[in-house]
Structures are given as C-alpha cells and as structure tokens.
mmCIF file of C-alpha atoms and ligand atoms in Angstrom:
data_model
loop_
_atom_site.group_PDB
_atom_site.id
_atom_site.type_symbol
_atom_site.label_atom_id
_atom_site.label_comp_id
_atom_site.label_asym_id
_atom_site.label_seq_id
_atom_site.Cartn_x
_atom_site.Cartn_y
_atom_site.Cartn_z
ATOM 1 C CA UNK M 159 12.811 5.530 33.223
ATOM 2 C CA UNK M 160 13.986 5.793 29.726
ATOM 3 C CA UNK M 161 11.371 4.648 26.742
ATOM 4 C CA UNK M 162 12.406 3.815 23.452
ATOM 5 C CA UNK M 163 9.038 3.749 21.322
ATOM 6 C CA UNK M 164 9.141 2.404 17.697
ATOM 7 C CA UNK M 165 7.079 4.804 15.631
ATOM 8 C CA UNK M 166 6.377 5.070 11.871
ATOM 9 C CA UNK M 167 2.533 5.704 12.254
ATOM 10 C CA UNK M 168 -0.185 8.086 13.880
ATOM 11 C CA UNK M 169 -0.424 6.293 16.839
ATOM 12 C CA UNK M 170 3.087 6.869 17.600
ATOM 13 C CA UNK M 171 3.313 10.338 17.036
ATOM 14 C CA UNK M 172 0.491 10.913 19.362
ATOM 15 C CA UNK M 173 2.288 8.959 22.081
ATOM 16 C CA UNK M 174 5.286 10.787 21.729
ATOM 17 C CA UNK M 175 3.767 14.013 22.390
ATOM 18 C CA UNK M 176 1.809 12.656 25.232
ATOM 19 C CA UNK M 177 5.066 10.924 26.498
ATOM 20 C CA UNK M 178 7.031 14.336 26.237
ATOM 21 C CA UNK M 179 3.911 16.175 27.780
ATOM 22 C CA UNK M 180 4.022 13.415 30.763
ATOM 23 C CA UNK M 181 8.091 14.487 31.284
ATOM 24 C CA UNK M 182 8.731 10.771 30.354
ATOM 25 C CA UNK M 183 12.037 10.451 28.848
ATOM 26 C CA UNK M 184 11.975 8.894 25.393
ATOM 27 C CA UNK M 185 13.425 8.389 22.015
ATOM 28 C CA UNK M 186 11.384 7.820 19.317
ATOM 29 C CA UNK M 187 13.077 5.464 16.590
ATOM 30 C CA UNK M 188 12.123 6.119 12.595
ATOM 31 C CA UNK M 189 12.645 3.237 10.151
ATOM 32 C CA UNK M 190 13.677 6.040 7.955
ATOM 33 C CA UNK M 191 11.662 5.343 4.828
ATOM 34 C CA UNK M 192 10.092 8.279 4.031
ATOM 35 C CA UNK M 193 12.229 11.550 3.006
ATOM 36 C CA UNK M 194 10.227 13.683 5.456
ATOM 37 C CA UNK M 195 8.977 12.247 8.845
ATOM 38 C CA UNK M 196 6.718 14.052 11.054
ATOM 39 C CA UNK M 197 8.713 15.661 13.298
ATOM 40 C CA UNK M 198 8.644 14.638 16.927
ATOM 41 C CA UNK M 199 8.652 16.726 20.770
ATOM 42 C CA UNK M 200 11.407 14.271 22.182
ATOM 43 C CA UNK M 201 14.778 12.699 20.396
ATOM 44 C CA UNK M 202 14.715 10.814 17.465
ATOM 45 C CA UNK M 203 16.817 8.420 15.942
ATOM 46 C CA UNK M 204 16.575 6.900 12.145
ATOM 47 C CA UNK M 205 17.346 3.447 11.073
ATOM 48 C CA UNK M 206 17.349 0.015 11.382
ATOM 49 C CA UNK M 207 19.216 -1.286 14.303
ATOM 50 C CA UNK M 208 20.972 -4.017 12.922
ATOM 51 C CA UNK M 209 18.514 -6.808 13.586
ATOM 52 C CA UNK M 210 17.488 -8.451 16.894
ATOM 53 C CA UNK M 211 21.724 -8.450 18.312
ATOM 54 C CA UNK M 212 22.121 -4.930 17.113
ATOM 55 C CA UNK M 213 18.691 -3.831 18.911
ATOM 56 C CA UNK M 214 20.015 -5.694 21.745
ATOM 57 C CA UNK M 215 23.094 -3.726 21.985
ATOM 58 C CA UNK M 216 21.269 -0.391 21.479
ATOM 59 C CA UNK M 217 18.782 -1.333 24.173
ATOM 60 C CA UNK M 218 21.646 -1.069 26.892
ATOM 61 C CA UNK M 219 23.915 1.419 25.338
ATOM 62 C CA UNK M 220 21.071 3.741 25.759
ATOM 63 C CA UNK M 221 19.703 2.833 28.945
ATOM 64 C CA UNK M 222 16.275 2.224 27.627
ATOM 65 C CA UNK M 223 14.200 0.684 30.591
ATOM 66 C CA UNK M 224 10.817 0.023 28.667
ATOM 67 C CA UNK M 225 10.021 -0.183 25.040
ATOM 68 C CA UNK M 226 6.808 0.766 23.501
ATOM 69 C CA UNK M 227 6.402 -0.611 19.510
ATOM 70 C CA UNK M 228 3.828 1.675 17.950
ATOM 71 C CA UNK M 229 5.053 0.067 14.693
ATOM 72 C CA UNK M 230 2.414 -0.597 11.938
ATOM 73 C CA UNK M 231 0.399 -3.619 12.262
ATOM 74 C CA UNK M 232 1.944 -4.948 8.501
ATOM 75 C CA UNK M 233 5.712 -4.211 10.017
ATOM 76 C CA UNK M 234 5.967 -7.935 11.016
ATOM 77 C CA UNK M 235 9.795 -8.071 11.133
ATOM 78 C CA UNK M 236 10.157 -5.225 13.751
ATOM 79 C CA UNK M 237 7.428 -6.907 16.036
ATOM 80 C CA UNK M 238 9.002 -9.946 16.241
ATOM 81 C CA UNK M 239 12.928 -8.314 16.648
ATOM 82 C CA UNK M 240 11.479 -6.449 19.693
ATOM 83 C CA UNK M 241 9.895 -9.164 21.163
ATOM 84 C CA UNK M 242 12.626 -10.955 20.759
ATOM 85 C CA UNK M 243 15.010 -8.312 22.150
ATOM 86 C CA UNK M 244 13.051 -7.384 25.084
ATOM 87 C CA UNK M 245 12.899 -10.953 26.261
ATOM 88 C CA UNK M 246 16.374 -11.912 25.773
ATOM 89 C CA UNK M 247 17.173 -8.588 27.882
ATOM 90 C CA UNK M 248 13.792 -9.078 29.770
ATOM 91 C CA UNK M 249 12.574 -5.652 29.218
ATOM 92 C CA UNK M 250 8.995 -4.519 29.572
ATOM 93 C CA UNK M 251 7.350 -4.056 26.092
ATOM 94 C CA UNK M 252 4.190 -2.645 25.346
ATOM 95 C CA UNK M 253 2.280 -3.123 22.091
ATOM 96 C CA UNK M 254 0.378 -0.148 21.429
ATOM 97 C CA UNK M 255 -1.863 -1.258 18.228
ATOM 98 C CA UNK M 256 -5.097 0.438 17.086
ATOM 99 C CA UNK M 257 -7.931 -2.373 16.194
ATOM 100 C CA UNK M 258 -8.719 -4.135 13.084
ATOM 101 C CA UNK M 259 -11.354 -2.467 10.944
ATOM 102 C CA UNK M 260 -14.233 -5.060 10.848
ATOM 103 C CA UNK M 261 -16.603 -5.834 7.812
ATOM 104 C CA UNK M 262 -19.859 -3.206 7.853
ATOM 105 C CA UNK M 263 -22.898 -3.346 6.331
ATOM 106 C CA UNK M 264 -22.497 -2.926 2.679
ATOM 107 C CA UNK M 265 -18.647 -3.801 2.442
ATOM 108 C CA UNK M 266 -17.737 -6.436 -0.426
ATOM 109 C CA UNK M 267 -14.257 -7.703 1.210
ATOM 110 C CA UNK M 268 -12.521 -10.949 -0.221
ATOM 111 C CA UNK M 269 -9.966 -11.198 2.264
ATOM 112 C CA UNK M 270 -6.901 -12.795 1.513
ATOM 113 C CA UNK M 271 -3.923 -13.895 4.216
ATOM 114 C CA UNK M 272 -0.806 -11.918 2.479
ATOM 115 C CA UNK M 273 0.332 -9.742 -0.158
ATOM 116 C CA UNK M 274 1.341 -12.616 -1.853
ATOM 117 C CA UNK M 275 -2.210 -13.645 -2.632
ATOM 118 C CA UNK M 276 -3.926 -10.471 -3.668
ATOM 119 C CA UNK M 277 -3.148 -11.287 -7.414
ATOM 120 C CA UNK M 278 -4.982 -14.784 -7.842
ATOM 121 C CA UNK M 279 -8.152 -12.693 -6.258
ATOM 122 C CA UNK M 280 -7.812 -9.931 -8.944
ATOM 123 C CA UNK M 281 -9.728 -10.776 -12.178
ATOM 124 C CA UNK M 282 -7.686 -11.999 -15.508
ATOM 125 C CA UNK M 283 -9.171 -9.518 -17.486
ATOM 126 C CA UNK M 284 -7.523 -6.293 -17.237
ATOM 127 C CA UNK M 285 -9.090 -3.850 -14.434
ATOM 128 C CA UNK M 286 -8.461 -0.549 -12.543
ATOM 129 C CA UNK M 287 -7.189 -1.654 -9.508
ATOM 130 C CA UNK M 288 -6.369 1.450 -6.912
ATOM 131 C CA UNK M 289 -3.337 -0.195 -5.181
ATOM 132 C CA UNK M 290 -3.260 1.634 -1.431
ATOM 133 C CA UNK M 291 -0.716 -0.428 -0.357
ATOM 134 C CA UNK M 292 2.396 1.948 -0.022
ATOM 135 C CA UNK M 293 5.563 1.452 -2.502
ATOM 136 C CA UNK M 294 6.682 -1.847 -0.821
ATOM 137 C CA UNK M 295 6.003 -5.081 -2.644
ATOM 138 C CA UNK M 296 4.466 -3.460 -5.810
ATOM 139 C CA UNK M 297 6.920 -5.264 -7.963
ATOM 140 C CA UNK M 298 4.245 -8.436 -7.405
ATOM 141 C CA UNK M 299 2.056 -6.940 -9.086
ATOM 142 C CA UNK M 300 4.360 -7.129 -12.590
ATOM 143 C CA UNK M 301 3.026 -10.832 -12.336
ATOM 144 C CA UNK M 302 -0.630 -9.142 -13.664
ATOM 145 C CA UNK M 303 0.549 -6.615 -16.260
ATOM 146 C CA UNK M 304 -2.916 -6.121 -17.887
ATOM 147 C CA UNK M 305 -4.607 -3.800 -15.145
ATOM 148 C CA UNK M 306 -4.051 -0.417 -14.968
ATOM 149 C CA UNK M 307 -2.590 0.463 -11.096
ATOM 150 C CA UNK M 308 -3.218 3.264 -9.105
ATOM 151 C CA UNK M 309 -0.392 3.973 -6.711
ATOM 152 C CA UNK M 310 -0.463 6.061 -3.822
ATOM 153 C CA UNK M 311 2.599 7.287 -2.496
ATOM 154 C CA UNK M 312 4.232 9.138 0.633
ATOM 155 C CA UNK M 313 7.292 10.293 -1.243
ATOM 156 C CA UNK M 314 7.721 10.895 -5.110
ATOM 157 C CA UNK M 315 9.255 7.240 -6.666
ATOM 158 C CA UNK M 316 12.866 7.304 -7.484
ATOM 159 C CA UNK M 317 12.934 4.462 -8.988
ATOM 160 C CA UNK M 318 11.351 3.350 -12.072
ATOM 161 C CA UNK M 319 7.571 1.577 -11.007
ATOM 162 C CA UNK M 320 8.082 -1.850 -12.704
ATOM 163 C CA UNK M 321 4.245 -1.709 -13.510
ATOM 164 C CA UNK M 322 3.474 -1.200 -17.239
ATOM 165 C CA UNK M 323 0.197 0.425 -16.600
ATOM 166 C CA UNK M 324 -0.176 2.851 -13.754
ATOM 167 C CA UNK M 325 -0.333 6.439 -12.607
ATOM 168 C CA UNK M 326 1.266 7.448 -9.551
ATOM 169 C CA UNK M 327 -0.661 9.783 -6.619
ATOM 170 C CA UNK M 328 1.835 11.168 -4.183
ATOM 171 C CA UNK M 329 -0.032 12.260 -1.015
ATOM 172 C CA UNK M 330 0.448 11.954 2.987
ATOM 173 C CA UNK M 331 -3.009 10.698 5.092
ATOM 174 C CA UNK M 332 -5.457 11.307 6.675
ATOM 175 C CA UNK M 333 -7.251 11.142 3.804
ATOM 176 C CA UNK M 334 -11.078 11.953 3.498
ATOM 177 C CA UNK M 335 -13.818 9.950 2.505
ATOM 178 C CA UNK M 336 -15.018 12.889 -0.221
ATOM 179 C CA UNK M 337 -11.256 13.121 -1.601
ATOM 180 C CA UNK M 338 -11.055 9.736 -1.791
ATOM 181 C CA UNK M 339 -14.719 8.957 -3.661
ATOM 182 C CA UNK M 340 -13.882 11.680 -6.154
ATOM 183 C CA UNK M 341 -10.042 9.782 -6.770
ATOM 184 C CA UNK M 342 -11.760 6.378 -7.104
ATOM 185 C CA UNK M 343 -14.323 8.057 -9.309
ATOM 186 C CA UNK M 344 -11.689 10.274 -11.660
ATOM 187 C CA UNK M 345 -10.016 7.300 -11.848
ATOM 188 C CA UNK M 346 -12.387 4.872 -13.060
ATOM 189 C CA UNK M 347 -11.498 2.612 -9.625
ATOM 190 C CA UNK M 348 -12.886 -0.783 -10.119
ATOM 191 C CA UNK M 349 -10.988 -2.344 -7.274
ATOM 192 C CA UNK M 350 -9.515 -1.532 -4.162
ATOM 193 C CA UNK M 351 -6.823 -3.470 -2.794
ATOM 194 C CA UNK M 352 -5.810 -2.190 0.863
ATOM 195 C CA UNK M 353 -4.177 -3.646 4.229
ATOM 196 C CA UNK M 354 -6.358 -3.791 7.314
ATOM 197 C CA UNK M 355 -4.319 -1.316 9.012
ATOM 198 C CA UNK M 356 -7.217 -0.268 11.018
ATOM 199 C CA UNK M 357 -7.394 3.613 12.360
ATOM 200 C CA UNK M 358 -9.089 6.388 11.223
ATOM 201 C CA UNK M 359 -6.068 8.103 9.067
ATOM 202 C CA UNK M 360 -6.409 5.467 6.457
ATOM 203 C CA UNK M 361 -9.937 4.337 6.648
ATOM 204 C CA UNK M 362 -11.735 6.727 3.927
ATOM 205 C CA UNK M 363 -10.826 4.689 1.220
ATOM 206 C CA UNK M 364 -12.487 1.990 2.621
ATOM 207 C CA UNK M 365 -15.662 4.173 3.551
ATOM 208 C CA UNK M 366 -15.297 5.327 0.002
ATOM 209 C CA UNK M 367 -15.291 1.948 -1.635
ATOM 210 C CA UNK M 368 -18.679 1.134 0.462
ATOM 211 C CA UNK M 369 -20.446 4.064 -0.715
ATOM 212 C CA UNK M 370 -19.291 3.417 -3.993
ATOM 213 C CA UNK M 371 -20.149 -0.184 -3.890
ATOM 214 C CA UNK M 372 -16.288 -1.263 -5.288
ATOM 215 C CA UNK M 373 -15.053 -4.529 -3.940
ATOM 216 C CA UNK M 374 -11.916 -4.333 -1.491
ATOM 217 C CA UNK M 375 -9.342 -6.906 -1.658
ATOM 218 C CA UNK M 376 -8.289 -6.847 2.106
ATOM 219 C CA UNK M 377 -5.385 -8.250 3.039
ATOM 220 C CA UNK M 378 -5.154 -9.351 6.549
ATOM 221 C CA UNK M 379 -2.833 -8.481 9.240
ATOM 222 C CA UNK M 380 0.059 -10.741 9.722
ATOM 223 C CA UNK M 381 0.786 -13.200 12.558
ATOM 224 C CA UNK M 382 2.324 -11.347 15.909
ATOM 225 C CA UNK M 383 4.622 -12.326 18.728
ATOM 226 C CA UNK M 384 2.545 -12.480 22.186
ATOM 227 C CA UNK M 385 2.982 -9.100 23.292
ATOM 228 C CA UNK M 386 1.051 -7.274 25.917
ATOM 229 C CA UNK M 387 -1.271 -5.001 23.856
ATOM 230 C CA UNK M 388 -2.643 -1.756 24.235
ATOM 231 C CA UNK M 389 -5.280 -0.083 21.990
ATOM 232 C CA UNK M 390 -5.040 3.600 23.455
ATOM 233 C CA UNK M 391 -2.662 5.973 24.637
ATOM 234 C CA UNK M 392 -4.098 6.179 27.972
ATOM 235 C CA UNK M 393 -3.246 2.926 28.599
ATOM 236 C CA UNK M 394 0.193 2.678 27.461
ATOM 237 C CA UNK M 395 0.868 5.886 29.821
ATOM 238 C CA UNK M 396 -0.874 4.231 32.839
ATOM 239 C CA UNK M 397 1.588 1.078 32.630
ATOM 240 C CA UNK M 398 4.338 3.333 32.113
ATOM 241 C CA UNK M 399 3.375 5.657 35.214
ATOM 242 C CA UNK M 400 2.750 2.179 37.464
ATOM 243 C CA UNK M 401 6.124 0.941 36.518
ATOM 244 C CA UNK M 402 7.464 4.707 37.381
ATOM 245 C CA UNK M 403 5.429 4.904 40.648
ATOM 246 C CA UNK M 404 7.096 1.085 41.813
ATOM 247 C CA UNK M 405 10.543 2.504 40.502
ATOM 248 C CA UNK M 406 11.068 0.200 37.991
HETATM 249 P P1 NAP G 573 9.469 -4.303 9.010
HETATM 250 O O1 NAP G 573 9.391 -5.084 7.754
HETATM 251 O O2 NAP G 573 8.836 -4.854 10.225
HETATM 252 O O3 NAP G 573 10.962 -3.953 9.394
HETATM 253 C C1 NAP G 573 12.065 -4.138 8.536
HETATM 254 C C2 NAP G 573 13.271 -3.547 9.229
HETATM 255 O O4 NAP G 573 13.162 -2.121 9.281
HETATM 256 C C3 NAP G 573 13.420 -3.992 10.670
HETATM 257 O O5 NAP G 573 14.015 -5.262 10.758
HETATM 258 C C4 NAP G 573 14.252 -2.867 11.233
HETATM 259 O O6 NAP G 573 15.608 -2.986 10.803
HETATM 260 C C5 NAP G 573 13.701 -1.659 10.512
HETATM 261 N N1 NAP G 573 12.649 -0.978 11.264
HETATM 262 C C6 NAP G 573 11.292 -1.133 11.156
HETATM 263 N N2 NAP G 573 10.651 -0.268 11.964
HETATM 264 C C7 NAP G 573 11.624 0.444 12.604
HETATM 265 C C8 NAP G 573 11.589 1.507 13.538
HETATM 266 N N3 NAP G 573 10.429 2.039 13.981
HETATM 267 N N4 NAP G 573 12.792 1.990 13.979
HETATM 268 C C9 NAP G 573 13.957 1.495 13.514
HETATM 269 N N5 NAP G 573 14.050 0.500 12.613
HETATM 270 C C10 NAP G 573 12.895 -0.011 12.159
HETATM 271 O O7 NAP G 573 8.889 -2.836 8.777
HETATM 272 P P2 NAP G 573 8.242 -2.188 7.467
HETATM 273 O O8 NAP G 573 6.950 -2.855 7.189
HETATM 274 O O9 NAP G 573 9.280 -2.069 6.421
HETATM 275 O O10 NAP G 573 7.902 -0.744 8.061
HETATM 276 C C11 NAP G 573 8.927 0.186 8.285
HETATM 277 C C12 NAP G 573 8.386 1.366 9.045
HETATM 278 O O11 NAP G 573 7.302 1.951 8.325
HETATM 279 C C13 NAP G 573 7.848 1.000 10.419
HETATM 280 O O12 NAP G 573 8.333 1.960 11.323
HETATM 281 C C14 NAP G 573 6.349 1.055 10.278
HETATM 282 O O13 NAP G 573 5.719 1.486 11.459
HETATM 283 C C15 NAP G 573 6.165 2.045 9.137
HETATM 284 N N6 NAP G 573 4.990 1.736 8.308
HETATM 285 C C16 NAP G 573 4.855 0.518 7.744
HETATM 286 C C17 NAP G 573 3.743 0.235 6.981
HETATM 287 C C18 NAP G 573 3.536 -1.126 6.362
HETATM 288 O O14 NAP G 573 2.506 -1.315 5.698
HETATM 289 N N7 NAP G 573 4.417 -2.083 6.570
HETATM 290 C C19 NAP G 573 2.777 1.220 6.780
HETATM 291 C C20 NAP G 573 2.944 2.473 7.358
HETATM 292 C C21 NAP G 573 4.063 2.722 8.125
HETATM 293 P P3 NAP G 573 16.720 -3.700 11.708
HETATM 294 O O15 NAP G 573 16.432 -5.169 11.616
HETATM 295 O O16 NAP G 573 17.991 -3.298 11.050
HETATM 296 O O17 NAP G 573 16.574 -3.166 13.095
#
C-alpha cells in the first residue's frame, strides 16, 4: 500500500502524522503556494502535476495504490482532476472533508454561490470590508474601489495588491476568537466576507463577527465530483487498514 494524500490544510497534516504513526506509506503532495509549508512526518512533494494526464502518469510512476484528497473544500480544480484520475486508473479515493459551518443563532449570513458574486452583495457606499479570503481572486474586488479592504495573508504579497484602499495582515491560523474581535474592532470591520471552509482553524472570525453583530458575506462551497467522503481521520484510516487487511 502506497497513499498519495493531497494536503494544503489542517486536516491533512493531521492525517499525515496519523498515516506515518500507522507505518502507512505515503507522500503527501503541496500545491506549493505558500513560501513555508508545515512540515510533514512522511515524503513530500510540491507542485502541480500537470493536470488530470500528468496526475495520471504520476499515479503509476509512483506506485500509489490509494489516494486520499484532504484538499480545501474551495480547491475545486484538484477535486475534480483526482476524481477524474482515480477513475480513469480506477484507484480508490477517499475524500477526507471537515463539515460545513452551519448558520447559529445570532449569525447575519447573506450567502452568495461564488466569489464572483460577493461584490453585488457589498453596499455601494464605501465600507470596511475584512476580506478573509486568502490572496487568490482579490483582483475582483478592484471592480468596488471605494471600500477600504482588509487582507489577511499567509505569506507577505510580492506583488503589488491592485486594491486602492487596503491594509494588509500577514498571519498563519488558527486564529482566536479574542484576536480576531480586537482586529475587527481596531479595524473599524463593518463586513466580513469569508468562505465556508468549515473547521475550527478558521472559524473565530466567524464567532467574532456574531459576537460583534457584523454581517458575513459567506460564500458557499463549490460543486464536487461524487467522491466517497470522510469527515474524520479515524475513518479515512479504517478504509485504508480494510483495504490493507484484504491486500488490496
Ligand atoms: P485548485 O484551484 O483546486 O487547484 C489548482 C491547481 O493547483 C491544480 O489543478 C493542481 O495543479 C494544483 N494543486 C492543487 N492542490 C494540489 C496539491 N495538494 N498537490 C499538488 N498540486 C495541487 O486549488 P487552489 O484552490 O489553488 O488551492 C491550492 C492549494 O491550497 C490546495 O492544496 C488547497 O488545499 C490549499 N488551500 C486552498 C484554499 C482555497 O481557498 N482554495 C484555502 C486553503 C488552502 P495541476 O493541475 O498542475 O496538477
């Protein structure tokens, strides 16, 4: 047995080192976008693969006989190349995917389907808008140049932000629901625009913008190919041990 598992979030890092604890062979596979990854017990390798053919290839030059994609819920293009990849070679893939987080008592949410949208649901006059949407896809944003944008970022920009308005947090999660209060607060925060990621690691600003009473622009998760799913560790290691057990 031989696991390839597609990381680039908590989740995944916590299956890798119950993977390597386990003694199940695996190489965990980085998109590469951030300058310093968390480092990982087992092999890792950084970069795309070349697209569905190119994972294809890389799925038999390494021997990989089950694939586990621990990918973010918003990395839509790496879901479906998987999927895609593992049926044309009809490997087993696992899903492992940490729930939704679901409207509470208190929340003011206008959900919106994509990225795309969150700027008709921002007001037209100008705003503080705390942006927790990492560095992709902030160049929409340019389309509403009178609110002032709060980014928060992994890794310092090095590009220029095309954003006229906006000030620029570089930090790594989990954040905390105090820390995240006082930035919405020093910052004057009037609306929060996040993915539903789901998870703890990310979840304080939403906590945050409940107790604080801001409205959340929540963008929701995108379409994904039919793959089995599994919403904890355990689970993932208990198909992986059954498959190991019937020698497959
Ligand atoms: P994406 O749009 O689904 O993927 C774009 C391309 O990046 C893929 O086609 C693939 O390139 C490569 N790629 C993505 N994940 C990879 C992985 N784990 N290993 C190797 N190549 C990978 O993904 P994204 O939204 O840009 O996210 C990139 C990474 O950041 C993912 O690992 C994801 O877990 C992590 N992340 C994403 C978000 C988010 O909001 N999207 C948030 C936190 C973390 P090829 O086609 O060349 O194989």
């Amino acid at each position: 047995m031989r696991v390839l598992l597609l990381g680039g979030t908590t989740e995944a890092s916590q299956l890798a080192q119950a993977l390597h604890t386990a003694g199940i062979e695996t190489v965990f596979s980085y998109a590469g976008r951030t300058n310093a990854p968390v480092a990982q017990p087992v092999p890792v390798r950084v970069g795309g693969f070349g697209g569905v053919a190119g994972l294809m290839e890389y799925l038999v030059a390494e021997g990989i006989s089950h694939v586990v994609d621990a990918t973010h819920p918003f990395a839509n293009t790496m879901a479906h190349n998987v999927h895609q990849a593992c049926t044309a070679r009809t490997l087993p893939l696992m899903r492992l995917e940490r729930p939704a987080w679901a409207l509470q008592h208190g929340d003011d949410w206008r959900s919106v389907p994509d990225i795309a949208s969150v700027c008709a649901a921002l007001p037209d006059t100008p705003a503080r808008v705390f942006l927790a949407i990492g560095r992709m896809h902030i160049d929409q944003f340019a389309a509403q140049p009178q609110h002032h944008y709060v980014l928060r970022l992994v890794d310092h920009p090095t590009a220029p932000i095309p954003l006229p308005n906006h000030s620029v947090i570089v930090a790594r999660g989990p954040f905390d629901v105090v820390a995240d209060k006082a930035l919405m607060l020093t910052h004057g925060i009037e609306y929060l625009v996040a993915k539903n990621a789901g998870g703890s690691g990310a979840a304080a600003k939403i906590t945050a913008a409940r107790d604080l009473g801001l409205p959340v622009i929540m963008i929701d998760r995108p379409h994904r190919p039919n793959t089995v799913k599994a919403s904890d560790i355990e689970t993932v290691l208990h198909w992986l041990r059954h498959d190991a057990e019937r020698g497959v």
